[in-house]
Amino acid sequence: MITFANIDVIKKGPLAYIVINRPDQRNALTKDTLEDIKEALEDVRKDDSIACLVFTGQGDRSFAAGADIGQLREKTALDALTSGGMQDVYNLVESFEKPTIAMINGYALGGGCELALSCDIRVASTTAKLGLPELNLSIIPSAGGTQRLVRIVGKGKALEMILMGKVVDAEEAHRIGLVSEVTSPEVLEEKVEEVADQILSKGPLAVKLAKIAVNLGSDADIKTGLMIEKLAQAVLFSTEDKREGTTAFLEKRKPEYKGR
Ligand code: COA
């Protein structure tokens, strides 16, 4: 297994955890941390034993407290335009071919919140706090925050959070649909495993194509989105797993999917 300086990659059955490991800095994301995440994504993608990816932060205080502000201070306009930065890494997370879950165990601020926004599902501990406080530094969220938050919670709430730098607690995050589940910190990992189990009980090809249809479709006009949906379904109709799923239902047994 590859070892990294700023993250741990823990594999547990079909789950891989990418754990941001800079707890003394509240898991703030340096350039090197993002490079580590990018490399770990490739490792997890290629590992056929892994079916689902979970992001979390080391310690009990923080998921990730955003971009490293020391590094941020030195950035130039050209740095913001250079490819390979945080926005590009999170695009890889959003389009990752296996399902992704953000296990939010504390502060998810700025780039930490944006990492969670690029995951498919967000599960939070009662101690979680989420927000995009970039305007406090006279910059804007630019790793997808201005685009993904609005798609998840709507324009009114997104503008409120971004313009006011409003940090919401887990309960409010749940109420506005920013996270799917809230649990006590003691059972957070268990809850994440339950969510993963539910996803992994489905046909893996259907999971993959549902994710593509939702992600690409929500960025397209409805006609294009509906065509993406139709084409994805056409692919699924030609699979052995679709026959297995429908047959298992009719035979009143559990399906055994093969990913074909
Ligand atoms: N970048 C760099 N260092 C950070 C950081 C960040 N985003 N977030 C926290 N740290 C560092 C602090 O500077 C501090 O370092 P020190 O021990 O050398 O002084 C250490 O992590 C602990 O942070 P501290 O503020 O003392 O912890 P806290 O528990 O009281 O508060 C936060 C935690 C997350 C609320 C607070 O650190 C914070 O607001 N961080 C910045 C969040 C932010 O604005 N992110 C968006 C960046 S674009």
CSV table of C-alpha atoms and ligand atoms in Angstrom, one decimal:
chain,number,residue,atom,x,y,z
A,1,MET,CA,0.0,0.0,0.0
A,2,ILE,CA,1.2,3.5,-0.8
A,3,THR,CA,2.0,5.7,2.2
A,4,PHE,CA,1.4,9.5,2.1
A,5,ALA,CA,2.8,12.4,4.1
A,6,ASN,CA,-0.5,14.3,4.6
A,7,ILE,CA,-3.2,11.6,4.3
A,8,ASP,CA,-3.8,8.0,5.4
A,9,VAL,CA,-5.5,5.6,3.1
A,10,ILE,CA,-7.3,2.9,5.0
A,11,LYS,CA,-8.9,0.0,3.3
A,12,LYS,CA,-11.6,-1.9,5.1
A,13,GLY,CA,-13.4,-4.5,3.1
A,14,PRO,CA,-15.1,-2.8,0.1
A,15,LEU,CA,-14.5,0.7,1.6
A,16,ALA,CA,-11.4,2.9,1.3
A,17,TYR,CA,-11.1,5.8,3.6
A,18,ILE,CA,-9.0,8.8,2.6
A,19,VAL,CA,-8.2,10.4,6.0
A,20,ILE,CA,-6.7,13.9,5.9
A,21,ASN,CA,-4.0,13.8,8.5
A,22,ARG,CA,-2.9,17.2,9.6
A,23,PRO,CA,-5.0,17.4,12.8
A,24,ASP,CA,-2.8,20.1,14.5
A,25,GLN,CA,-3.7,22.4,11.6
A,26,ARG,CA,-7.4,21.3,11.7
A,27,ASN,CA,-6.6,19.2,8.5
A,28,ALA,CA,-6.1,22.4,6.4
A,29,LEU,CA,-5.3,21.4,2.8
A,30,THR,CA,-1.9,22.2,1.5
A,31,LYS,CA,-0.8,21.8,-2.1
A,32,ASP,CA,1.0,18.6,-1.1
A,33,THR,CA,-2.2,17.3,0.6
A,34,LEU,CA,-4.1,17.8,-2.6
A,35,GLU,CA,-1.4,16.0,-4.6
A,36,ASP,CA,-1.6,13.1,-2.1
A,37,ILE,CA,-5.4,13.0,-2.5
A,38,LYS,CA,-5.0,13.0,-6.3
A,39,GLU,CA,-2.6,10.0,-6.1
A,40,ALA,CA,-4.8,8.2,-3.6
A,41,LEU,CA,-7.8,8.6,-5.9
A,42,GLU,CA,-6.0,6.9,-8.7
A,43,ASP,CA,-4.9,4.0,-6.4
A,44,VAL,CA,-8.5,3.5,-5.1
A,45,ARG,CA,-9.9,3.7,-8.6
A,46,LYS,CA,-7.6,0.9,-9.8
A,47,ASP,CA,-8.2,-1.3,-6.8
A,48,ASP,CA,-11.0,-3.7,-7.8
A,49,SER,CA,-11.5,-4.8,-4.2
A,50,ILE,CA,-12.8,-1.2,-3.3
A,51,ALA,CA,-16.3,-0.3,-4.2
A,52,CYS,CA,-16.9,2.9,-2.3
A,53,LEU,CA,-14.7,5.8,-1.2
A,54,VAL,CA,-15.0,7.7,2.1
A,55,PHE,CA,-13.3,11.0,2.9
A,56,THR,CA,-12.8,12.1,6.5
A,57,GLY,CA,-10.4,14.0,8.7
A,58,GLN,CA,-8.0,12.8,11.5
A,59,GLY,CA,-9.0,13.6,15.0
A,60,ASP,CA,-12.3,14.6,16.5
A,61,ARG,CA,-12.3,18.3,15.7
A,62,SER,CA,-12.1,18.8,12.0
A,63,PHE,CA,-13.0,17.2,8.6
A,64,ALA,CA,-10.9,19.8,6.8
A,65,ALA,CA,-10.6,23.5,7.7
A,66,GLY,CA,-10.1,24.6,4.1
A,67,ALA,CA,-7.1,25.6,2.0
A,68,ASP,CA,-3.9,26.3,4.0
A,69,ILE,CA,-4.2,30.0,4.5
A,70,GLY,CA,-0.4,30.5,4.8
A,71,GLN,CA,0.0,29.1,1.3
A,72,LEU,CA,-3.1,31.0,0.1
A,73,ARG,CA,-1.6,34.3,1.1
A,74,GLU,CA,1.3,33.9,-1.4
A,75,LYS,CA,-0.9,32.8,-4.3
A,76,THR,CA,-1.0,35.0,-7.4
A,77,ALA,CA,-3.7,35.5,-10.1
A,78,LEU,CA,-1.8,33.1,-12.3
A,79,ASP,CA,-1.8,30.4,-9.6
A,80,ALA,CA,-5.6,30.6,-9.6
A,81,LEU,CA,-5.7,30.0,-13.3
A,82,THR,CA,-3.1,27.1,-13.3
A,83,SER,CA,-4.6,23.7,-13.8
A,84,GLY,CA,-4.2,20.9,-11.2
A,85,GLY,CA,-5.4,23.0,-8.2
A,86,MET,CA,-8.1,22.3,-5.7
A,87,GLN,CA,-11.0,22.8,-8.1
A,88,ASP,CA,-9.5,20.3,-10.5
A,89,VAL,CA,-8.9,17.7,-7.8
A,90,TYR,CA,-12.6,18.1,-6.6
A,91,ASN,CA,-13.8,17.6,-10.2
A,92,LEU,CA,-12.0,14.3,-10.1
A,93,VAL,CA,-13.8,13.5,-6.8
A,94,GLU,CA,-17.2,14.5,-8.3
A,95,SER,CA,-16.7,12.3,-11.4
A,96,PHE,CA,-15.1,9.5,-9.5
A,97,GLU,CA,-16.5,6.3,-10.9
A,98,LYS,CA,-17.1,4.7,-7.5
A,99,PRO,CA,-19.6,6.2,-5.0
A,100,THR,CA,-18.1,8.7,-2.5
A,101,ILE,CA,-19.2,9.6,1.0
A,102,ALA,CA,-18.0,12.6,3.1
A,103,MET,CA,-17.8,11.5,6.7
A,104,ILE,CA,-17.9,15.0,8.3
A,105,ASN,CA,-16.4,14.7,11.8
A,106,GLY,CA,-16.1,18.4,12.7
A,107,TYR,CA,-15.2,21.6,10.8
A,108,ALA,CA,-15.8,21.4,7.1
A,109,LEU,CA,-14.9,24.9,6.1
A,110,GLY,CA,-13.9,26.5,2.8
A,111,GLY,CA,-12.1,23.9,0.7
A,112,GLY,CA,-13.1,21.3,3.3
A,113,CYS,CA,-16.7,22.0,2.7
A,114,GLU,CA,-16.1,22.1,-1.0
A,115,LEU,CA,-14.6,18.6,-0.8
A,116,ALA,CA,-17.7,17.4,1.0
A,117,LEU,CA,-19.8,19.1,-1.7
A,118,SER,CA,-18.0,17.2,-4.4
A,119,CYS,CA,-18.9,13.8,-2.7
A,120,ASP,CA,-22.1,12.0,-3.6
A,121,ILE,CA,-23.4,11.8,0.0
A,122,ARG,CA,-22.6,13.7,3.2
A,123,VAL,CA,-23.0,12.1,6.6
A,124,ALA,CA,-22.2,14.4,9.6
A,125,SER,CA,-21.5,14.0,13.2
A,126,THR,CA,-23.5,16.2,15.6
A,127,THR,CA,-20.2,18.2,16.1
A,128,ALA,CA,-19.9,19.1,12.4
A,129,LYS,CA,-19.9,22.7,11.3
A,130,LEU,CA,-20.0,23.6,7.6
A,131,GLY,CA,-19.5,26.8,5.8
A,132,LEU,CA,-17.7,28.7,3.1
A,133,PRO,CA,-16.0,31.6,5.0
A,134,GLU,CA,-13.7,32.7,2.1
A,135,LEU,CA,-15.2,36.2,1.9
A,136,ASN,CA,-13.7,36.8,5.4
A,137,LEU,CA,-10.4,36.7,3.5
A,138,SER,CA,-11.7,38.8,0.7
A,139,ILE,CA,-11.7,35.9,-1.8
A,140,ILE,CA,-14.5,33.6,-2.9
A,141,PRO,CA,-14.9,29.9,-2.7
A,142,SER,CA,-13.3,28.6,-5.9
A,143,ALA,CA,-13.1,24.9,-5.6
A,144,GLY,CA,-16.6,24.5,-6.8
A,145,GLY,CA,-18.3,26.1,-3.8
A,146,THR,CA,-20.2,28.9,-5.7
A,147,GLN,CA,-21.5,26.2,-8.1
A,148,ARG,CA,-22.1,23.0,-6.1
A,149,LEU,CA,-23.6,24.6,-2.9
A,150,VAL,CA,-26.3,26.3,-5.0
A,151,ARG,CA,-27.2,23.1,-6.7
A,152,ILE,CA,-27.5,21.3,-3.3
A,153,VAL,CA,-29.2,23.8,-1.1
A,154,GLY,CA,-30.6,26.4,-3.6
A,155,LYS,CA,-29.6,29.9,-4.5
A,156,GLY,CA,-31.1,31.7,-1.5
A,157,LYS,CA,-29.4,29.6,1.1
A,158,ALA,CA,-26.1,29.4,-0.8
A,159,LEU,CA,-25.9,33.2,-1.1
A,160,GLU,CA,-26.8,33.5,2.6
A,161,MET,CA,-24.0,31.1,3.6
A,162,ILE,CA,-21.4,32.6,1.1
A,163,LEU,CA,-22.1,36.3,1.5
A,164,MET,CA,-22.5,36.2,5.3
A,165,GLY,CA,-19.8,33.6,5.8
A,166,LYS,CA,-22.4,31.7,7.7
A,167,VAL,CA,-21.2,28.5,9.3
A,168,VAL,CA,-24.1,26.1,9.9
A,169,ASP,CA,-24.2,23.3,12.5
A,170,ALA,CA,-25.1,19.7,11.7
A,171,GLU,CA,-28.8,20.2,12.6
A,172,GLU,CA,-29.2,23.1,10.2
A,173,ALA,CA,-27.1,21.4,7.5
A,174,HIS,CA,-29.5,18.5,7.7
A,175,ARG,CA,-32.6,20.7,7.6
A,176,ILE,CA,-31.4,22.5,4.4
A,177,GLY,CA,-30.4,19.2,2.7
A,178,LEU,CA,-26.7,19.9,2.9
A,179,VAL,CA,-26.1,16.6,4.7
A,180,SER,CA,-28.1,13.4,4.5
A,181,GLU,CA,-27.6,12.0,8.0
A,182,VAL,CA,-26.5,13.3,11.4
A,183,THR,CA,-25.3,11.0,14.1
A,184,SER,CA,-23.3,11.2,17.3
A,185,PRO,CA,-19.5,11.1,16.8
A,186,GLU,CA,-19.4,7.6,18.4
A,187,VAL,CA,-21.5,6.0,15.7
A,188,LEU,CA,-20.5,8.1,12.7
A,189,GLU,CA,-18.3,5.5,11.1
A,190,GLU,CA,-21.1,2.9,11.6
A,191,LYS,CA,-23.6,5.1,10.0
A,192,VAL,CA,-21.3,5.7,7.0
A,193,GLU,CA,-20.9,2.0,6.7
A,194,GLU,CA,-24.7,1.5,6.7
A,195,VAL,CA,-25.0,4.1,4.0
A,196,ALA,CA,-22.3,2.4,2.0
A,197,ASP,CA,-23.9,-1.0,2.5
A,198,GLN,CA,-27.1,0.3,1.1
A,199,ILE,CA,-25.5,1.7,-2.0
A,200,LEU,CA,-23.4,-1.5,-2.5
A,201,SER,CA,-26.4,-3.7,-2.3
A,202,LYS,CA,-27.5,-2.2,-5.6
A,203,GLY,CA,-26.3,-3.2,-9.1
A,204,PRO,CA,-22.9,-1.6,-9.4
A,205,LEU,CA,-23.4,-0.6,-13.0
A,206,ALA,CA,-26.7,1.1,-12.1
A,207,VAL,CA,-24.9,3.0,-9.3
A,208,LYS,CA,-22.3,4.2,-11.8
A,209,LEU,CA,-24.8,5.2,-14.5
A,210,ALA,CA,-27.2,6.9,-12.0
A,211,LYS,CA,-24.3,9.0,-10.8
A,212,ILE,CA,-23.3,10.0,-14.3
A,213,ALA,CA,-26.9,10.8,-15.2
A,214,VAL,CA,-27.5,13.0,-12.1
A,215,ASN,CA,-24.1,14.8,-12.3
A,216,LEU,CA,-24.1,15.4,-16.1
A,217,GLY,CA,-27.9,15.9,-16.3
A,218,SER,CA,-28.0,18.5,-13.5
A,219,ASP,CA,-25.5,20.7,-15.5
A,220,ALA,CA,-27.4,20.3,-18.8
A,221,ASP,CA,-30.7,21.6,-20.1
A,222,ILE,CA,-33.6,19.1,-19.4
A,223,LYS,CA,-33.8,17.8,-22.9
A,224,THR,CA,-30.1,16.9,-22.9
A,225,GLY,CA,-30.4,15.5,-19.3
A,226,LEU,CA,-33.3,13.3,-20.3
A,227,MET,CA,-31.4,12.0,-23.3
A,228,ILE,CA,-28.4,11.2,-21.0
A,229,GLU,CA,-30.9,9.3,-18.8
A,230,LYS,CA,-32.4,7.4,-21.7
A,231,LEU,CA,-29.0,6.4,-23.0
A,232,ALA,CA,-27.8,5.3,-19.6
A,233,GLN,CA,-30.9,3.2,-19.2
A,234,ALA,CA,-30.3,1.7,-22.7
A,235,VAL,CA,-26.9,0.6,-21.5
A,236,LEU,CA,-28.3,-1.0,-18.3
A,237,PHE,CA,-31.1,-2.8,-20.3
A,238,SER,CA,-28.3,-4.7,-22.1
A,239,THR,CA,-26.6,-5.9,-18.9
A,240,GLU,CA,-26.7,-9.3,-17.2
A,241,ASP,CA,-27.2,-7.5,-13.9
A,242,LYS,CA,-30.6,-6.0,-15.1
A,243,ARG,CA,-31.8,-9.5,-15.9
A,244,GLU,CA,-30.6,-10.7,-12.6
A,245,GLY,CA,-32.2,-7.9,-10.6
A,246,THR,CA,-35.6,-8.3,-12.3
A,247,THR,CA,-35.5,-12.1,-12.2
A,248,ALA,CA,-34.4,-12.1,-8.5
A,249,PHE,CA,-37.4,-9.9,-7.7
A,250,LEU,CA,-39.8,-12.2,-9.5
A,251,GLU,CA,-38.3,-15.3,-7.9
A,252,LYS,CA,-38.4,-13.6,-4.4
A,253,ARG,CA,-34.7,-13.9,-3.7
A,254,LYS,CA,-31.7,-11.6,-3.2
A,255,PRO,CA,-30.0,-10.6,-6.5
A,256,GLU,CA,-26.4,-11.6,-7.1
A,257,TYR,CA,-24.8,-8.9,-9.2
A,258,LYS,CA,-21.7,-9.4,-11.2
A,259,GLY,CA,-21.1,-5.9,-12.6
A,260,ARG,CA,-21.7,-7.1,-16.1
B,1,COA,N1,-5.0,27.2,7.1
B,1,COA,C1,-3.9,27.2,7.8
B,1,COA,N2,-3.8,26.9,9.1
B,1,COA,C2,-5.0,26.6,9.7
B,1,COA,C3,-6.2,26.6,9.0
B,1,COA,C4,-6.2,26.9,7.6
B,1,COA,N3,-7.3,26.9,6.9
B,1,COA,N4,-7.2,26.3,9.9
B,1,COA,C5,-6.6,26.2,11.1
B,1,COA,N5,-5.3,26.4,11.0
B,1,COA,C6,-4.3,26.3,12.0
B,1,COA,C7,-4.4,27.5,13.0
B,1,COA,O1,-3.6,28.5,12.4
B,1,COA,C8,-3.7,26.9,14.2
B,1,COA,O2,-2.3,26.9,14.0
B,1,COA,P1,-1.3,27.2,15.3
B,1,COA,O3,-1.6,26.1,16.3
B,1,COA,O4,0.0,27.1,14.7
B,1,COA,O5,-1.7,28.6,15.8
B,1,COA,C9,-4.2,25.5,14.2
B,1,COA,O6,-4.6,25.2,12.9
B,1,COA,C10,-5.4,25.3,15.1
B,1,COA,O7,-6.4,26.3,14.8
B,1,COA,P2,-7.3,27.1,15.8
B,1,COA,O8,-7.9,28.3,15.1
B,1,COA,O9,-6.4,27.4,17.0
B,1,COA,O10,-8.3,26.0,16.2
B,1,COA,P3,-9.8,26.2,16.7
B,1,COA,O11,-10.3,24.8,17.0
B,1,COA,O12,-9.9,27.2,17.7
B,1,COA,O13,-10.6,26.7,15.4
B,1,COA,C11,-11.3,26.7,13.1
B,1,COA,C12,-10.8,25.9,14.3
B,1,COA,C13,-11.3,25.7,11.9
B,1,COA,C14,-12.7,27.3,13.3
B,1,COA,C15,-10.3,27.8,12.8
B,1,COA,O14,-9.0,27.3,12.8
B,1,COA,C16,-10.5,28.5,11.5
B,1,COA,O15,-11.4,29.4,11.4
B,1,COA,N6,-9.8,28.1,10.4
B,1,COA,C17,-9.8,28.8,9.1
B,1,COA,C18,-11.0,28.3,8.3
B,1,COA,C19,-11.1,29.0,7.0
B,1,COA,O16,-11.3,30.2,6.9
B,1,COA,N7,-11.1,28.3,5.9
B,1,COA,C20,-11.2,28.8,4.6
B,1,COA,C21,-9.9,29.0,4.0
B,1,COA,S1,-10.0,29.6,2.4
